mmCIF file of C-alpha atoms and ligand atoms in Angstrom:
data_model
loop_
_atom_site.group_PDB
_atom_site.id
_atom_site.type_symbol
_atom_site.label_atom_id
_atom_site.label_comp_id
_atom_site.label_asym_id
_atom_site.label_seq_id
_atom_site.Cartn_x
_atom_site.Cartn_y
_atom_site.Cartn_z
ATOM 1 C CA MET A 29 -0.049 -0.058 -0.212
ATOM 2 C CA SER A 30 1.396 3.426 -0.998
ATOM 3 C CA ASP A 31 2.483 5.536 2.273
ATOM 4 C CA ILE A 32 0.882 8.854 0.310
ATOM 5 C CA GLY A 33 -1.330 10.612 2.406
ATOM 6 C CA LYS A 34 0.448 9.883 5.738
ATOM 7 C CA SER A 35 1.100 12.700 8.099
ATOM 8 C CA ILE A 36 4.508 13.579 8.794
ATOM 9 C CA ILE A 37 4.242 12.317 12.334
ATOM 10 C CA GLN A 38 2.626 9.223 11.284
ATOM 11 C CA PHE A 39 5.509 8.584 8.935
ATOM 12 C CA ILE A 40 8.301 9.186 11.838
ATOM 13 C CA VAL A 41 6.494 7.380 14.288
ATOM 14 C CA GLU A 42 6.665 4.216 12.251
ATOM 15 C CA GLU A 43 10.360 5.227 11.269
ATOM 16 C CA GLN A 44 10.948 5.283 14.778
ATOM 17 C CA ARG A 45 9.871 1.551 15.516
ATOM 18 C CA ASN A 46 12.717 0.759 13.097
ATOM 19 C CA HIS A 47 15.223 2.012 15.567
ATOM 20 C CA PRO A 48 14.413 -0.329 18.810
ATOM 21 C CA GLY A 49 15.445 1.641 21.923
ATOM 22 C CA SER A 50 14.330 4.987 20.901
ATOM 23 C CA THR A 51 12.505 7.007 23.385
ATOM 24 C CA GLY A 52 10.384 9.021 21.198
ATOM 25 C CA SER A 53 12.486 12.249 21.603
ATOM 26 C CA PHE A 54 13.301 12.466 17.851
ATOM 27 C CA THR A 55 9.745 11.944 17.301
ATOM 28 C CA GLY A 56 8.686 14.874 19.709
ATOM 29 C CA LEU A 57 11.591 17.029 18.384
ATOM 30 C CA MET A 58 10.151 16.642 14.830
ATOM 31 C CA THR A 59 6.572 17.688 15.755
ATOM 32 C CA ASP A 60 7.854 20.881 17.186
ATOM 33 C CA ILE A 61 9.909 21.652 14.054
ATOM 34 C CA ALA A 62 6.751 20.642 11.936
ATOM 35 C CA SER A 63 5.005 23.157 14.274
ATOM 36 C CA ALA A 64 7.282 25.818 13.886
ATOM 37 C CA CYS A 65 7.495 25.572 10.262
ATOM 38 C CA LYS A 66 3.734 25.797 9.889
ATOM 39 C CA LYS A 67 4.009 29.065 11.995
ATOM 40 C CA ILE A 68 6.500 30.506 9.779
ATOM 41 C CA SER A 69 4.472 29.420 6.521
ATOM 42 C CA HIS A 70 1.849 31.219 8.191
ATOM 43 C CA LEU A 71 3.712 34.392 8.797
ATOM 44 C CA VAL A 72 5.445 34.584 5.027
ATOM 45 C CA ASN A 73 2.156 34.199 3.240
ATOM 46 C CA ARG A 74 0.422 37.191 5.257
ATOM 47 C CA SER A 75 3.686 39.065 5.794
ATOM 48 C CA GLY A 76 2.406 41.749 3.289
ATOM 49 C CA ILE A 77 -0.972 42.135 4.932
ATOM 50 C CA ILE A 78 0.139 42.361 8.676
ATOM 51 C CA GLY A 79 3.204 44.481 7.849
ATOM 52 C CA LEU A 80 6.097 41.993 8.495
ATOM 53 C CA GLY A 81 7.811 43.003 4.806
ATOM 54 C CA GLY A 82 10.487 44.836 4.557
ATOM 55 C CA ALA A 83 13.721 45.680 6.593
ATOM 56 C CA ALA A 84 14.558 45.917 10.175
ATOM 57 C CA GLU A 85 17.031 48.456 11.584
ATOM 58 C CA SER A 86 19.771 45.664 12.409
ATOM 59 C CA GLU A 87 22.193 43.321 10.684
ATOM 60 C CA ASN A 88 23.009 39.689 11.291
ATOM 61 C CA VAL A 89 26.460 38.121 12.363
ATOM 62 C CA GLN A 90 27.097 37.759 8.515
ATOM 63 C CA GLY A 91 27.018 41.418 8.426
ATOM 64 C CA GLU A 92 23.577 41.337 6.334
ATOM 65 C CA VAL A 93 20.853 43.496 6.967
ATOM 66 C CA GLN A 94 17.867 41.483 8.670
ATOM 67 C CA LYS A 95 14.576 41.530 7.146
ATOM 68 C CA LYS A 96 11.895 41.673 10.003
ATOM 69 C CA LEU A 97 10.914 38.101 9.318
ATOM 70 C CA ASP A 98 14.501 37.055 9.641
ATOM 71 C CA ILE A 99 14.228 38.292 13.278
ATOM 72 C CA ILE A 100 10.550 37.052 13.924
ATOM 73 C CA THR A 101 11.114 33.738 12.172
ATOM 74 C CA ASN A 102 14.068 32.995 14.207
ATOM 75 C CA ASP A 103 12.003 33.651 17.798
ATOM 76 C CA VAL A 104 9.473 31.474 16.479
ATOM 77 C CA MET A 105 12.145 28.638 16.041
ATOM 78 C CA VAL A 106 13.845 29.196 19.432
ATOM 79 C CA ASP A 107 10.168 29.657 20.997
ATOM 80 C CA HIS A 108 8.936 26.439 19.857
ATOM 81 C CA LEU A 109 12.178 24.413 20.526
ATOM 82 C CA ASN A 110 13.669 25.534 23.812
ATOM 83 C CA TRP A 111 11.002 24.305 26.338
ATOM 84 C CA THR A 112 10.298 20.791 24.772
ATOM 85 C CA GLY A 113 13.188 18.994 26.909
ATOM 86 C CA HIS A 114 14.479 17.465 23.552
ATOM 87 C CA LEU A 115 17.292 19.942 22.602
ATOM 88 C CA ALA A 116 20.592 20.601 24.567
ATOM 89 C CA ALA A 117 21.480 23.788 22.694
ATOM 90 C CA MET A 118 20.661 25.342 19.245
ATOM 91 C CA ALA A 119 22.336 27.544 16.564
ATOM 92 C CA SER A 120 21.125 29.941 14.314
ATOM 93 C CA GLU A 121 22.174 31.689 11.167
ATOM 94 C CA GLU A 122 20.867 35.157 12.995
ATOM 95 C CA ILE A 123 22.627 34.687 16.283
ATOM 96 C CA GLU A 124 26.452 34.745 16.848
ATOM 97 C CA GLU A 125 26.629 32.854 19.791
ATOM 98 C CA ILE A 126 25.041 29.392 20.186
ATOM 99 C CA ILE A 127 21.523 29.562 21.991
ATOM 100 C CA GLN A 128 21.384 27.893 25.183
ATOM 101 C CA ILE A 129 18.272 26.117 27.019
ATOM 102 C CA PRO A 130 16.990 28.476 29.806
ATOM 103 C CA ASP A 131 17.634 27.453 32.963
ATOM 104 C CA GLY A 132 14.750 25.641 34.809
ATOM 105 C CA LEU A 133 13.801 24.218 31.712
ATOM 106 C CA PRO A 134 14.452 20.439 30.736
ATOM 107 C CA LYS A 135 17.380 19.508 28.180
ATOM 108 C CA GLY A 136 17.547 16.862 25.834
ATOM 109 C CA GLU A 137 19.717 14.785 23.569
ATOM 110 C CA TYR A 138 19.939 16.648 20.416
ATOM 111 C CA LEU A 139 21.496 19.991 19.090
ATOM 112 C CA ILE A 140 19.974 21.859 16.302
ATOM 113 C CA THR A 141 21.439 24.241 13.624
ATOM 114 C CA PHE A 142 18.967 26.132 11.510
ATOM 115 C CA ASP A 143 18.791 29.114 9.082
ATOM 116 C CA PRO A 144 15.221 30.388 9.909
ATOM 117 C CA LEU A 145 14.624 32.024 6.612
ATOM 118 C CA ASP A 146 16.755 31.381 3.878
ATOM 119 C CA GLY A 147 16.894 33.517 0.735
ATOM 120 C CA SER A 148 14.874 36.241 2.815
ATOM 121 C CA SER A 149 16.169 39.060 0.308
ATOM 122 C CA ASN A 150 13.026 37.183 -1.849
ATOM 123 C CA ILE A 151 10.256 38.091 0.579
ATOM 124 C CA ASP A 152 9.629 41.425 -0.908
ATOM 125 C CA VAL A 153 9.802 40.462 -4.496
ATOM 126 C CA ASN A 154 7.598 37.284 -3.515
ATOM 127 C CA ILE A 155 9.886 34.632 -4.357
ATOM 128 C CA SER A 156 9.987 31.168 -2.629
ATOM 129 C CA VAL A 157 12.177 31.376 0.738
ATOM 130 C CA GLY A 158 12.509 28.902 3.696
ATOM 131 C CA THR A 159 13.890 27.133 6.688
ATOM 132 C CA ILE A 160 16.839 24.693 6.687
ATOM 133 C CA PHE A 161 17.486 22.786 9.741
ATOM 134 C CA SER A 162 20.381 20.222 10.833
ATOM 135 C CA ILE A 163 20.131 17.782 13.979
ATOM 136 C CA LEU A 164 23.162 16.419 15.558
ATOM 137 C CA ARG A 165 23.565 14.402 18.616
ATOM 138 C CA CYS A 166 24.606 16.136 21.711
ATOM 139 C CA PRO A 167 27.935 14.487 22.858
ATOM 140 C CA PRO A 168 26.959 12.092 25.730
ATOM 141 C CA GLY A 169 27.500 13.660 29.279
ATOM 142 C CA VAL A 170 27.580 17.111 28.092
ATOM 143 C CA THR A 171 25.064 19.240 29.995
ATOM 144 C CA GLU A 172 26.435 22.830 28.845
ATOM 145 C CA PRO A 173 27.297 22.676 25.279
ATOM 146 C CA THR A 174 29.691 24.888 23.991
ATOM 147 C CA VAL A 175 30.485 25.447 20.109
ATOM 148 C CA GLU A 176 32.991 22.685 20.217
ATOM 149 C CA ASP A 177 30.361 20.493 20.923
ATOM 150 C CA PHE A 178 28.448 21.728 17.568
ATOM 151 C CA MET A 179 31.760 21.143 15.351
ATOM 152 C CA GLN A 180 30.511 17.865 13.723
ATOM 153 C CA PRO A 181 30.915 16.851 10.451
ATOM 154 C CA GLY A 182 27.803 16.496 8.580
ATOM 155 C CA THR A 183 28.216 12.549 8.399
ATOM 156 C CA GLU A 184 27.134 12.967 12.128
ATOM 157 C CA GLN A 185 23.984 14.467 11.119
ATOM 158 C CA VAL A 186 20.682 12.558 12.591
ATOM 159 C CA CYS A 187 18.303 14.464 10.371
ATOM 160 C CA ALA A 188 18.199 17.130 8.048
ATOM 161 C CA GLY A 189 15.598 19.010 6.148
ATOM 162 C CA PHE A 190 13.977 22.247 5.079
ATOM 163 C CA CYS A 191 10.937 24.027 4.281
ATOM 164 C CA VAL A 192 10.288 25.621 1.220
ATOM 165 C CA TYR A 193 7.622 28.341 1.540
ATOM 166 C CA GLY A 194 6.617 28.654 -2.310
ATOM 167 C CA PRO A 195 2.948 28.292 -4.206
ATOM 168 C CA THR A 196 2.831 25.403 -1.764
ATOM 169 C CA THR A 197 4.608 24.774 1.534
ATOM 170 C CA MET A 198 6.575 21.747 1.755
ATOM 171 C CA MET A 199 9.122 20.023 4.235
ATOM 172 C CA ILE A 200 11.789 17.731 2.639
ATOM 173 C CA LEU A 201 13.147 15.261 5.111
ATOM 174 C CA THR A 202 16.017 12.770 5.675
ATOM 175 C CA THR A 203 16.974 10.584 8.660
ATOM 176 C CA GLY A 204 19.548 8.553 6.640
ATOM 177 C CA GLN A 205 16.436 6.317 5.193
ATOM 178 C CA GLY A 206 16.039 8.329 1.588
ATOM 179 C CA VAL A 207 14.441 11.666 1.152
ATOM 180 C CA ASN A 208 10.688 12.257 1.566
ATOM 181 C CA GLY A 209 8.621 15.226 0.820
ATOM 182 C CA PHE A 210 5.488 16.308 2.544
ATOM 183 C CA THR A 211 3.270 18.913 1.613
ATOM 184 C CA LEU A 212 1.143 21.192 4.138
ATOM 185 C CA ASP A 213 -2.387 20.784 3.655
ATOM 186 C CA ARG A 214 -3.610 24.021 5.361
ATOM 187 C CA ASP A 215 -7.514 22.662 5.773
ATOM 188 C CA VAL A 216 -6.099 20.390 8.523
ATOM 189 C CA GLY A 217 -2.790 21.948 9.455
ATOM 190 C CA GLU A 218 -0.953 18.735 8.520
ATOM 191 C CA PHE A 219 2.138 17.986 6.292
ATOM 192 C CA ILE A 220 1.129 15.007 4.422
ATOM 193 C CA LEU A 221 3.663 12.814 2.525
ATOM 194 C CA THR A 222 3.175 13.708 -0.998
ATOM 195 C CA HIS A 223 6.582 12.971 -2.459
ATOM 196 C CA PRO A 224 7.894 9.530 -0.892
ATOM 197 C CA LYS A 225 11.541 8.264 -2.047
ATOM 198 C CA MET A 226 12.854 11.477 -3.833
ATOM 199 C CA THR A 227 15.837 10.643 -5.972
ATOM 200 C CA ILE A 228 17.844 13.068 -8.189
ATOM 201 C CA PRO A 229 18.466 12.194 -11.814
ATOM 202 C CA GLU A 230 22.345 11.598 -12.523
ATOM 203 C CA GLU A 231 22.458 13.290 -15.852
ATOM 204 C CA THR A 232 21.064 16.954 -16.298
ATOM 205 C CA ALA A 233 20.793 19.462 -18.896
ATOM 206 C CA GLU A 234 20.145 22.532 -16.306
ATOM 207 C CA PHE A 235 22.497 24.454 -13.753
ATOM 208 C CA ALA A 236 22.247 26.938 -11.548
ATOM 209 C CA ILE A 237 24.803 29.745 -10.688
ATOM 210 C CA ASN A 238 24.941 33.502 -10.156
ATOM 211 C CA MET A 239 26.577 34.332 -13.526
ATOM 212 C CA SER A 240 27.444 37.984 -12.066
ATOM 213 C CA ASN A 241 30.324 36.635 -10.195
ATOM 214 C CA GLN A 242 31.851 34.980 -13.282
ATOM 215 C CA ARG A 243 34.991 37.026 -13.117
ATOM 216 C CA PHE A 244 35.728 35.840 -9.930
ATOM 217 C CA TRP A 245 35.500 32.034 -10.355
ATOM 218 C CA GLU A 246 38.866 29.562 -10.309
ATOM 219 C CA PRO A 247 39.442 27.918 -13.653
ATOM 220 C CA PRO A 248 37.691 24.960 -13.197
ATOM 221 C CA VAL A 249 34.419 26.469 -12.622
ATOM 222 C CA GLN A 250 35.042 29.070 -15.506
ATOM 223 C CA ARG A 251 35.690 26.140 -17.691
ATOM 224 C CA TYR A 252 32.835 23.901 -16.684
ATOM 225 C CA ILE A 253 30.509 26.836 -17.093
ATOM 226 C CA ASP A 254 31.689 27.922 -20.386
ATOM 227 C CA GLU A 255 31.212 24.609 -21.342
ATOM 228 C CA CYS A 256 27.659 24.351 -20.381
ATOM 229 C CA MET A 257 27.110 27.776 -22.165
ATOM 230 C CA LYS A 258 28.469 26.339 -25.411
ATOM 231 C CA GLY A 259 26.646 23.075 -25.053
ATOM 232 C CA VAL A 260 27.191 20.860 -28.287
ATOM 233 C CA ASP A 261 29.176 23.739 -29.629
ATOM 234 C CA GLY A 262 31.496 23.825 -26.957
ATOM 235 C CA GLY A 263 32.309 19.959 -26.497
ATOM 236 C CA ARG A 264 29.711 18.956 -24.500
ATOM 237 C CA GLU A 265 27.114 16.228 -25.669
ATOM 238 C CA LYS A 266 23.832 18.542 -25.215
ATOM 239 C CA ASN A 267 22.694 22.141 -24.770
ATOM 240 C CA PHE A 268 22.066 23.341 -21.079
ATOM 241 C CA ASN A 269 19.146 25.704 -19.566
ATOM 242 C CA MET A 270 20.225 28.106 -16.668
ATOM 243 C CA ARG A 271 18.139 28.956 -13.625
ATOM 244 C CA TRP A 272 19.123 31.325 -10.536
ATOM 245 C CA VAL A 273 16.291 32.065 -8.014
ATOM 246 C CA ALA A 274 18.673 33.385 -5.251
ATOM 247 C CA SER A 275 16.800 31.122 -2.585
ATOM 248 C CA MET A 276 18.764 27.885 -1.722
ATOM 249 C CA VAL A 277 15.837 25.709 -0.633
ATOM 250 C CA ALA A 278 13.869 26.842 -4.283
ATOM 251 C CA GLU A 279 17.047 25.397 -6.006
ATOM 252 C CA VAL A 280 17.481 22.476 -4.126
ATOM 253 C CA TYR A 281 13.848 21.549 -4.449
ATOM 254 C CA ARG A 282 13.968 22.002 -7.969
ATOM 255 C CA VAL A 283 17.268 19.732 -8.150
ATOM 256 C CA LEU A 284 15.330 16.855 -6.221
ATOM 257 C CA THR A 285 12.550 17.151 -8.363
ATOM 258 C CA ARG A 286 14.293 17.022 -11.786
ATOM 259 C CA GLY A 287 17.715 17.252 -11.275
ATOM 260 C CA GLY A 288 20.280 19.945 -12.186
ATOM 261 C CA ILE A 289 23.603 21.131 -10.984
ATOM 262 C CA PHE A 290 23.512 23.840 -8.120
ATOM 263 C CA MET A 291 26.665 25.909 -7.597
ATOM 264 C CA TYR A 292 28.053 28.918 -5.261
ATOM 265 C CA PRO A 293 31.696 28.073 -6.115
ATOM 266 C CA LEU A 294 34.605 29.814 -4.124
ATOM 267 C CA ASP A 295 35.027 33.087 -5.720
ATOM 268 C CA THR A 296 37.603 35.630 -5.106
ATOM 269 C CA LYS A 297 35.239 38.429 -3.747
ATOM 270 C CA PRO A 298 36.338 39.877 -0.915
ATOM 271 C CA SER A 299 32.897 39.499 0.604
ATOM 272 C CA THR A 300 32.840 35.825 0.504
ATOM 273 C CA ASP A 301 35.158 34.464 2.747
ATOM 274 C CA GLY A 302 35.832 30.794 1.538
ATOM 275 C CA GLY A 303 32.377 30.788 0.146
ATOM 276 C CA LYS A 304 28.836 32.027 0.396
ATOM 277 C CA LEU A 305 26.802 29.474 1.911
ATOM 278 C CA ARG A 306 27.285 28.183 5.480
ATOM 279 C CA LEU A 307 28.396 25.013 6.265
ATOM 280 C CA MET A 308 26.279 24.067 9.428
ATOM 281 C CA TYR A 309 22.902 25.280 8.387
ATOM 282 C CA GLU A 310 22.931 25.334 4.597
ATOM 283 C CA ALA A 311 25.420 23.278 2.762
ATOM 284 C CA SER A 312 25.632 20.184 5.427
ATOM 285 C CA PRO A 313 21.916 19.265 5.657
ATOM 286 C CA MET A 314 21.534 20.309 2.068
ATOM 287 C CA SER A 315 24.119 17.708 1.157
ATOM 288 C CA PHE A 316 23.000 15.277 3.507
ATOM 289 C CA ILE A 317 19.538 15.185 1.756
ATOM 290 C CA VAL A 318 21.178 15.391 -1.928
ATOM 291 C CA GLU A 319 23.147 12.260 -1.318
ATOM 292 C CA GLN A 320 20.431 10.519 0.385
ATOM 293 C CA ALA A 321 18.582 11.333 -2.914
ATOM 294 C CA GLY A 322 21.454 9.692 -5.027
ATOM 295 C CA GLY A 323 23.255 13.175 -5.763
ATOM 296 C CA MET A 324 26.370 14.262 -4.650
ATOM 297 C CA SER A 325 27.882 17.547 -2.783
ATOM 298 C CA SER A 326 31.137 18.824 -2.865
ATOM 299 C CA THR A 327 33.283 22.314 -2.472
ATOM 300 C CA GLY A 328 35.003 20.872 -5.760
ATOM 301 C CA ARG A 329 37.757 19.730 -3.495
ATOM 302 C CA GLU A 330 36.392 17.620 -0.786
ATOM 303 C CA ARG A 331 32.790 16.071 0.250
ATOM 304 C CA ILE A 332 31.008 18.650 1.942
ATOM 305 C CA MET A 333 29.739 16.138 4.428
ATOM 306 C CA GLU A 334 33.185 15.115 5.675
ATOM 307 C CA ILE A 335 34.130 19.061 6.460
ATOM 308 C CA LYS A 336 34.662 19.227 10.440
ATOM 309 C CA PRO A 337 33.340 22.746 11.051
ATOM 310 C CA ASP A 338 35.837 25.257 12.729
ATOM 311 C CA GLY A 339 32.916 27.663 13.353
ATOM 312 C CA VAL A 340 29.230 27.774 13.705
ATOM 313 C CA HIS A 341 29.168 30.276 10.846
ATOM 314 C CA GLN A 342 31.849 29.047 8.506
ATOM 315 C CA ARG A 343 31.449 29.242 4.612
ATOM 316 C CA VAL A 344 32.130 26.725 2.245
ATOM 317 C CA PRO A 345 31.891 26.446 -1.434
ATOM 318 C CA VAL A 346 28.978 24.443 -2.834
ATOM 319 C CA ILE A 347 28.493 22.250 -5.796
ATOM 320 C CA LEU A 348 25.909 19.873 -5.307
ATOM 321 C CA GLY A 349 22.849 18.061 -7.470
ATOM 322 C CA SER A 350 23.202 15.520 -10.333
ATOM 323 C CA LYS A 351 26.087 13.352 -9.723
ATOM 324 C CA LYS A 352 27.516 12.988 -12.938
ATOM 325 C CA GLU A 353 27.665 16.610 -13.323
ATOM 326 C CA VAL A 354 29.049 17.146 -9.799
ATOM 327 C CA GLU A 355 31.707 14.475 -10.573
ATOM 328 C CA ARG A 356 32.787 16.450 -13.844
ATOM 329 C CA VAL A 357 33.351 19.537 -11.778
ATOM 330 C CA VAL A 358 35.293 17.916 -9.076
ATOM 331 C CA PHE A 359 37.357 16.267 -12.008
ATOM 332 C CA TYR A 360 38.168 19.614 -13.531
ATOM 333 C CA HIS A 361 39.253 21.058 -9.859
ATOM 334 C CA GLN A 362 41.421 17.977 -9.788
ATOM 335 C CA ASN A 363 42.860 18.534 -13.014
ATOM 336 C CA ASP A 364 42.721 22.326 -13.924
ATOM 337 C CA ALA A 365 43.700 23.709 -10.474
HETATM 338 P P1 P6P B 412 23.039 35.884 -4.404
HETATM 339 C C1 P6P B 412 20.235 33.421 0.287
HETATM 340 O O1 P6P B 412 20.735 34.704 0.805
HETATM 341 C C2 P6P B 412 21.477 32.541 0.210
HETATM 342 O O2 P6P B 412 22.017 32.146 1.115
HETATM 343 C C3 P6P B 412 20.946 31.130 -0.999
HETATM 344 O O3 P6P B 412 19.693 30.869 -0.238
HETATM 345 C C4 P6P B 412 21.043 31.621 -1.930
HETATM 346 O O4 P6P B 412 21.360 30.537 -2.882
HETATM 347 C C5 P6P B 412 22.171 32.589 -2.193
HETATM 348 O O5 P6P B 412 22.410 33.135 -1.269
HETATM 349 C C6 P6P B 412 22.094 33.660 -3.174
HETATM 350 O O6 P6P B 412 23.115 34.615 -3.458
HETATM 351 O O7 P6P B 412 24.418 36.121 -4.166
HETATM 352 O O8 P6P B 412 23.014 35.252 -5.912
HETATM 353 O O9 P6P B 412 22.221 36.783 -3.915
#
């Protein structure tokens, strides 16, 4: 019988039964995350009506001007997750320091990193945005987590997911057993399984990159994109199409549904210190999802999932998607550098 139509919590409870000895804490944590994302979806959808569009008068740790919704959605995540007893600490794109569980509240066995509203610069132009999260285990015996306890490579993730607030609100999730997509049914307020076992085609004819950065790219990326642009006139066996939404959640969801290669490579722009995208709450969770869907994710020089972070807000180059294309870019890095 097809699982389609099953609620996300029913799906997770059934998955939990595959892990003998599980305490139900992970299921509880996922319930809280789903609840927070439903609230964020509501706020995003009504932002123009309730005056939540536009910029706040503040900058985040990245030095980026914050949108009002960046701050509000960060508060939604923290307020939904800090009292439930499933987490030992959190880390957010919007907050420089790790977020401790308030004194007096119970702590749990998990750590979470999140970008509460990725792509928020798209809010005011009504383009899809999203929430990205990554769940790690808190090291055993640690009751006051420090930044060091978060410095775990992507291979240590228990779960990774993202919500995309677009024409429909969807939650994409992996716990290491493949990738499943759930659509928010607003009539009942539930995420419903609509895209079971998502897989990325190994081949693609679609690349996504911000072409305005071209003069800053390294030779392997210059070569790869030049060949895509020339298609059959430049040595490739096909012609390519290009997309750039400037919202990672939208790009990754498209790659999951029809293939493609998404690239935010290393560039020599002064503002991008090692890359634009953040490892712990963008590149790492998205890499877990992409690999679980049969794709590949690399900096061009190493597998993103194997990078041990040196800071919560560390940036890395990202090249992910259809395996054959990512392999080609990695090959160029190994032979063109
Ligand atoms: P650019 C959004 O700010 C983000 O972090 C990703 O979601 C997106 O892929 C990228 O930055 C867009 O960057 O330089 O094209 O605006």
